[in-house]
Short mmCIF file of N, CA and C in Angstrom, two decimals:
data_model
loop_
_atom_site.label_atom_id
_atom_site.label_comp_id
_atom_site.label_asym_id
_atom_site.label_seq_id
_atom_site.Cartn_x
_atom_site.Cartn_y
_atom_site.Cartn_z
N MET A 133 87.95 120.61 88.75
CA MET A 133 89.19 119.93 88.47
C MET A 133 89.06 119.21 87.14
N THR A 134 90.01 119.35 86.31
CA THR A 134 90.03 118.68 85.01
C THR A 134 90.85 117.40 85.13
N LEU A 135 90.28 116.32 84.65
CA LEU A 135 90.98 115.05 84.69
C LEU A 135 91.83 114.91 83.45
N THR A 136 93.04 114.50 83.66
CA THR A 136 93.93 114.22 82.54
C THR A 136 94.01 112.72 82.35
N SER A 137 94.76 112.32 81.36
CA SER A 137 94.91 110.90 81.10
C SER A 137 95.47 110.17 82.31
N GLU A 138 96.37 110.77 83.02
CA GLU A 138 96.93 110.20 84.24
C GLU A 138 96.85 111.25 85.34
N ALA A 139 96.08 110.98 86.36
CA ALA A 139 95.95 111.89 87.50
C ALA A 139 96.33 111.10 88.75
N HIS A 140 97.59 111.18 89.15
CA HIS A 140 98.10 110.33 90.22
C HIS A 140 97.91 110.88 91.62
N THR A 141 97.63 112.14 91.79
CA THR A 141 97.67 112.72 93.13
C THR A 141 96.30 112.95 93.72
N ARG A 142 95.28 112.29 93.25
CA ARG A 142 93.93 112.45 93.79
C ARG A 142 93.83 111.77 95.15
N THR A 143 93.01 112.31 95.99
CA THR A 143 92.71 111.65 97.26
C THR A 143 91.27 111.94 97.64
N ASP A 144 90.35 111.76 96.69
CA ASP A 144 88.93 112.00 96.94
C ASP A 144 88.34 110.83 97.70
N ASP A 145 87.48 111.14 98.70
CA ASP A 145 86.74 110.09 99.39
C ASP A 145 85.73 109.47 98.43
N VAL A 146 85.62 108.16 98.46
CA VAL A 146 84.64 107.44 97.64
C VAL A 146 83.96 106.38 98.49
N GLN A 147 82.79 105.96 98.04
CA GLN A 147 82.09 104.84 98.66
C GLN A 147 82.24 103.65 97.72
N VAL A 148 82.57 102.50 98.29
CA VAL A 148 82.81 101.31 97.48
C VAL A 148 81.87 100.21 97.96
N ARG A 149 81.19 99.58 97.02
CA ARG A 149 80.35 98.42 97.33
C ARG A 149 81.12 97.18 96.90
N PHE A 150 81.17 96.19 97.80
CA PHE A 150 81.92 94.96 97.57
C PHE A 150 80.99 93.76 97.48
N ASP A 151 81.44 92.71 96.78
CA ASP A 151 80.70 91.45 96.79
C ASP A 151 81.07 90.68 98.05
N GLN A 152 80.50 89.50 98.22
CA GLN A 152 80.75 88.72 99.43
C GLN A 152 82.20 88.25 99.55
N ALA A 153 82.89 88.15 98.43
CA ALA A 153 84.30 87.74 98.45
C ALA A 153 85.24 88.91 98.71
N GLY A 154 84.70 90.14 98.77
CA GLY A 154 85.53 91.31 99.04
C GLY A 154 86.03 92.04 97.82
N LYS A 155 85.51 91.71 96.64
CA LYS A 155 85.92 92.36 95.39
C LYS A 155 84.98 93.54 95.10
N PRO A 156 85.52 94.69 94.68
CA PRO A 156 84.67 95.86 94.40
C PRO A 156 83.68 95.59 93.26
N LEU A 157 82.44 96.05 93.46
CA LEU A 157 81.38 95.95 92.44
C LEU A 157 81.05 97.31 91.84
N ALA A 158 81.02 98.34 92.70
CA ALA A 158 80.63 99.67 92.26
C ALA A 158 81.28 100.72 93.14
N ILE A 159 81.47 101.91 92.57
CA ILE A 159 82.11 103.01 93.29
C ILE A 159 81.27 104.27 93.10
N ARG A 160 80.94 104.93 94.19
CA ARG A 160 80.26 106.22 94.12
C ARG A 160 81.32 107.31 94.25
N HIS A 161 81.45 108.09 93.17
CA HIS A 161 82.43 109.19 93.14
C HIS A 161 81.80 110.41 92.51
N ASP A 162 81.89 111.52 93.19
CA ASP A 162 81.41 112.80 92.66
C ASP A 162 79.93 112.73 92.27
N GLY A 163 79.13 112.02 93.08
CA GLY A 163 77.70 111.92 92.85
C GLY A 163 77.28 110.96 91.75
N ARG A 164 78.22 110.21 91.21
CA ARG A 164 77.93 109.26 90.14
C ARG A 164 78.30 107.86 90.57
N ILE A 165 77.61 106.89 89.98
CA ILE A 165 77.90 105.47 90.26
C ILE A 165 78.68 104.90 89.09
N TRP A 166 79.85 104.37 89.40
CA TRP A 166 80.70 103.71 88.42
C TRP A 166 80.66 102.21 88.70
N ILE A 167 80.31 101.43 87.70
CA ILE A 167 80.19 99.98 87.84
C ILE A 167 81.49 99.32 87.40
N VAL A 168 82.00 98.42 88.25
CA VAL A 168 83.21 97.67 87.89
C VAL A 168 82.86 96.68 86.79
N ASP A 169 83.61 96.73 85.70
CA ASP A 169 83.37 95.86 84.56
C ASP A 169 83.68 94.41 84.93
N PRO A 170 82.68 93.52 84.89
CA PRO A 170 82.91 92.13 85.29
C PRO A 170 83.79 91.35 84.31
N ASP A 171 83.98 91.90 83.10
CA ASP A 171 84.79 91.20 82.09
C ASP A 171 86.27 91.54 82.18
N THR A 172 86.65 92.39 83.12
CA THR A 172 88.06 92.75 83.28
C THR A 172 88.57 92.22 84.61
N GLU A 173 89.85 92.06 84.70
CA GLU A 173 90.48 91.54 85.91
C GLU A 173 90.90 92.69 86.82
N SER A 174 90.36 92.72 88.03
CA SER A 174 90.75 93.73 89.01
C SER A 174 92.06 93.33 89.66
N GLN A 175 92.87 94.32 90.00
CA GLN A 175 94.15 94.06 90.67
C GLN A 175 94.04 94.47 92.12
N HIS A 176 94.60 93.66 92.99
CA HIS A 176 94.54 93.92 94.42
C HIS A 176 95.92 93.69 95.01
N TRP A 177 96.40 94.63 95.83
CA TRP A 177 97.70 94.47 96.48
C TRP A 177 97.76 95.31 97.75
N PHE A 178 98.82 95.09 98.50
CA PHE A 178 99.06 95.82 99.73
C PHE A 178 100.38 96.57 99.62
N GLY A 179 100.41 97.76 100.18
CA GLY A 179 101.64 98.54 100.31
C GLY A 179 101.90 98.75 101.79
N ARG A 180 102.92 99.49 102.09
CA ARG A 180 103.27 99.78 103.48
C ARG A 180 103.23 101.28 103.72
N ASP A 181 102.61 101.66 104.82
CA ASP A 181 102.55 103.05 105.24
C ASP A 181 103.88 103.43 105.87
N ALA A 182 104.31 104.65 105.64
CA ALA A 182 105.54 105.15 106.26
C ALA A 182 105.20 105.67 107.66
N CYS A 183 104.97 104.74 108.58
CA CYS A 183 104.52 105.12 109.92
C CYS A 183 105.54 106.01 110.63
N TRP A 184 106.80 105.93 110.24
CA TRP A 184 107.81 106.78 110.84
C TRP A 184 107.64 108.24 110.40
N ASP A 185 107.00 108.46 109.24
CA ASP A 185 106.72 109.82 108.79
C ASP A 185 105.42 110.36 109.37
N THR A 186 104.40 109.52 109.45
CA THR A 186 103.10 109.97 109.94
C THR A 186 103.06 110.06 111.46
N ARG A 187 103.95 109.36 112.11
CA ARG A 187 104.02 109.33 113.57
C ARG A 187 102.68 108.92 114.20
N ARG A 188 101.96 108.07 113.51
CA ARG A 188 100.68 107.56 114.00
C ARG A 188 100.94 106.58 115.14
N THR A 189 100.18 106.72 116.19
CA THR A 189 100.29 105.79 117.31
C THR A 189 98.92 105.18 117.58
N ALA A 190 98.96 104.02 118.20
CA ALA A 190 97.71 103.34 118.54
C ALA A 190 97.97 102.45 119.74
N ALA A 191 96.91 102.12 120.42
CA ALA A 191 97.01 101.24 121.58
C ALA A 191 97.40 99.84 121.13
N VAL A 192 98.04 99.10 122.01
CA VAL A 192 98.41 97.71 121.73
C VAL A 192 97.14 96.94 121.38
N GLY A 193 97.22 96.14 120.33
CA GLY A 193 96.09 95.33 119.90
C GLY A 193 95.11 96.06 118.99
N SER A 194 95.47 97.27 118.53
CA SER A 194 94.57 98.06 117.67
C SER A 194 94.43 97.49 116.27
N GLY A 195 95.39 96.73 115.84
CA GLY A 195 95.33 96.17 114.50
C GLY A 195 96.57 96.52 113.70
N ASP A 196 96.48 96.31 112.41
CA ASP A 196 97.59 96.52 111.48
C ASP A 196 97.76 98.02 111.24
N LEU A 197 98.91 98.56 111.61
CA LEU A 197 99.17 99.99 111.48
C LEU A 197 99.96 100.37 110.23
N VAL A 198 100.35 99.40 109.42
CA VAL A 198 101.22 99.72 108.29
C VAL A 198 100.71 99.28 106.92
N SER A 199 99.75 98.38 106.85
CA SER A 199 99.29 97.87 105.55
C SER A 199 98.29 98.80 104.89
N VAL A 200 98.65 99.30 103.71
CA VAL A 200 97.77 100.12 102.89
C VAL A 200 97.18 99.19 101.84
N LYS A 201 95.85 99.16 101.74
CA LYS A 201 95.16 98.26 100.81
C LYS A 201 94.86 99.01 99.52
N TYR A 202 95.13 98.38 98.37
CA TYR A 202 94.90 98.99 97.07
C TYR A 202 94.02 98.09 96.20
N TRP A 203 93.22 98.71 95.35
CA TRP A 203 92.50 98.03 94.27
C TRP A 203 92.66 98.88 93.01
N ARG A 204 92.90 98.24 91.88
CA ARG A 204 92.86 98.91 90.58
C ARG A 204 91.78 98.20 89.77
N VAL A 205 90.74 98.96 89.38
CA VAL A 205 89.58 98.38 88.72
C VAL A 205 89.24 99.15 87.45
N GLN A 206 88.63 98.45 86.50
CA GLN A 206 88.11 99.06 85.28
C GLN A 206 86.63 99.34 85.52
N VAL A 207 86.19 100.56 85.28
CA VAL A 207 84.81 100.94 85.57
C VAL A 207 84.15 101.63 84.37
N ARG A 208 82.80 101.57 84.37
CA ARG A 208 81.98 102.29 83.40
C ARG A 208 80.98 103.11 84.18
N LEU A 209 80.57 104.22 83.62
CA LEU A 209 79.59 105.08 84.25
C LEU A 209 78.22 104.42 84.20
N GLY A 210 77.67 104.09 85.36
CA GLY A 210 76.34 103.48 85.43
C GLY A 210 76.24 102.22 84.61
N THR A 211 75.07 102.03 84.01
CA THR A 211 74.87 100.84 83.18
C THR A 211 75.07 101.14 81.70
N SER A 212 75.71 102.26 81.42
CA SER A 212 75.91 102.68 80.03
C SER A 212 77.03 101.88 79.37
N ASN A 213 77.23 102.16 78.10
CA ASN A 213 78.35 101.59 77.35
C ASN A 213 79.48 102.60 77.25
N SER A 214 79.63 103.43 78.26
CA SER A 214 80.67 104.46 78.23
C SER A 214 82.05 103.81 78.20
N ALA A 215 83.03 104.61 77.85
CA ALA A 215 84.40 104.10 77.78
C ALA A 215 84.87 103.65 79.17
N LEU A 216 85.71 102.64 79.17
CA LEU A 216 86.28 102.16 80.42
C LEU A 216 87.28 103.17 80.96
N ARG A 217 87.25 103.35 82.27
CA ARG A 217 88.24 104.17 82.97
C ARG A 217 88.89 103.27 84.01
N THR A 218 90.07 103.60 84.42
CA THR A 218 90.76 102.84 85.46
C THR A 218 90.80 103.67 86.72
N PHE A 219 90.26 103.13 87.81
CA PHE A 219 90.29 103.77 89.11
C PHE A 219 91.29 103.02 89.98
N THR A 220 92.15 103.77 90.66
CA THR A 220 93.03 103.19 91.68
C THR A 220 92.52 103.65 93.03
N LEU A 221 92.14 102.68 93.86
CA LEU A 221 91.57 102.96 95.18
C LEU A 221 92.58 102.61 96.25
N ARG A 222 92.52 103.36 97.36
CA ARG A 222 93.44 103.11 98.47
C ARG A 222 92.69 103.24 99.80
N ARG A 223 93.02 102.36 100.72
CA ARG A 223 92.51 102.49 102.09
C ARG A 223 93.69 102.42 103.05
N ASN A 224 93.86 103.47 103.81
CA ASN A 224 94.97 103.57 104.74
C ASN A 224 94.76 102.68 105.96
N PRO A 225 95.84 102.37 106.67
CA PRO A 225 95.73 101.52 107.87
C PRO A 225 94.72 102.09 108.87
N LEU A 226 93.91 101.22 109.43
CA LEU A 226 92.90 101.53 110.44
C LEU A 226 91.78 102.44 109.95
N ALA A 227 91.77 102.81 108.66
CA ALA A 227 90.73 103.68 108.11
C ALA A 227 89.57 102.85 107.59
N ALA A 228 88.37 103.41 107.67
CA ALA A 228 87.20 102.76 107.09
C ALA A 228 86.91 103.34 105.71
N GLN A 229 87.38 104.55 105.45
CA GLN A 229 87.08 105.27 104.21
C GLN A 229 88.07 104.91 103.10
N TRP A 230 87.53 104.65 101.91
CA TRP A 230 88.36 104.44 100.72
C TRP A 230 88.64 105.77 100.06
N LEU A 231 89.81 105.89 99.45
CA LEU A 231 90.21 107.10 98.73
C LEU A 231 90.44 106.75 97.27
N LEU A 232 90.04 107.67 96.38
CA LEU A 232 90.33 107.53 94.96
C LEU A 232 91.67 108.17 94.72
N GLU A 233 92.66 107.35 94.47
CA GLU A 233 94.03 107.86 94.32
C GLU A 233 94.34 108.25 92.88
N GLY A 234 93.71 107.60 91.92
CA GLY A 234 94.03 107.92 90.53
C GLY A 234 92.94 107.48 89.57
N ILE A 235 92.84 108.23 88.47
CA ILE A 235 91.92 107.89 87.37
C ILE A 235 92.73 107.98 86.09
N SER A 236 92.59 106.97 85.25
CA SER A 236 93.24 107.03 83.94
C SER A 236 92.31 106.43 82.90
N ASP A 237 92.57 106.78 81.65
CA ASP A 237 91.75 106.29 80.54
C ASP A 237 92.34 105.03 79.96
#
């Protein structure tokens, strides 16, 4: 897959390492470690899942079924001085796995 300047439709599984406050520190994607640049401001927000479209059901008390968690972070490849890239991460309701939704330069 060739990455373009804006690739909005990605849904690759990624591993994310967080600090104690819950902010991303590093992301493992495609066998590489991307370090979140500490000098940039990460963005964090919540969206809503269209549960009426997914028809997802769960037992009473299962947790939040509609909140989609997002992070947008600036990353560099490893400890290099490579160019910054922007990763948009998403975690769906009740999921443990993070998804890489987008990469941009």
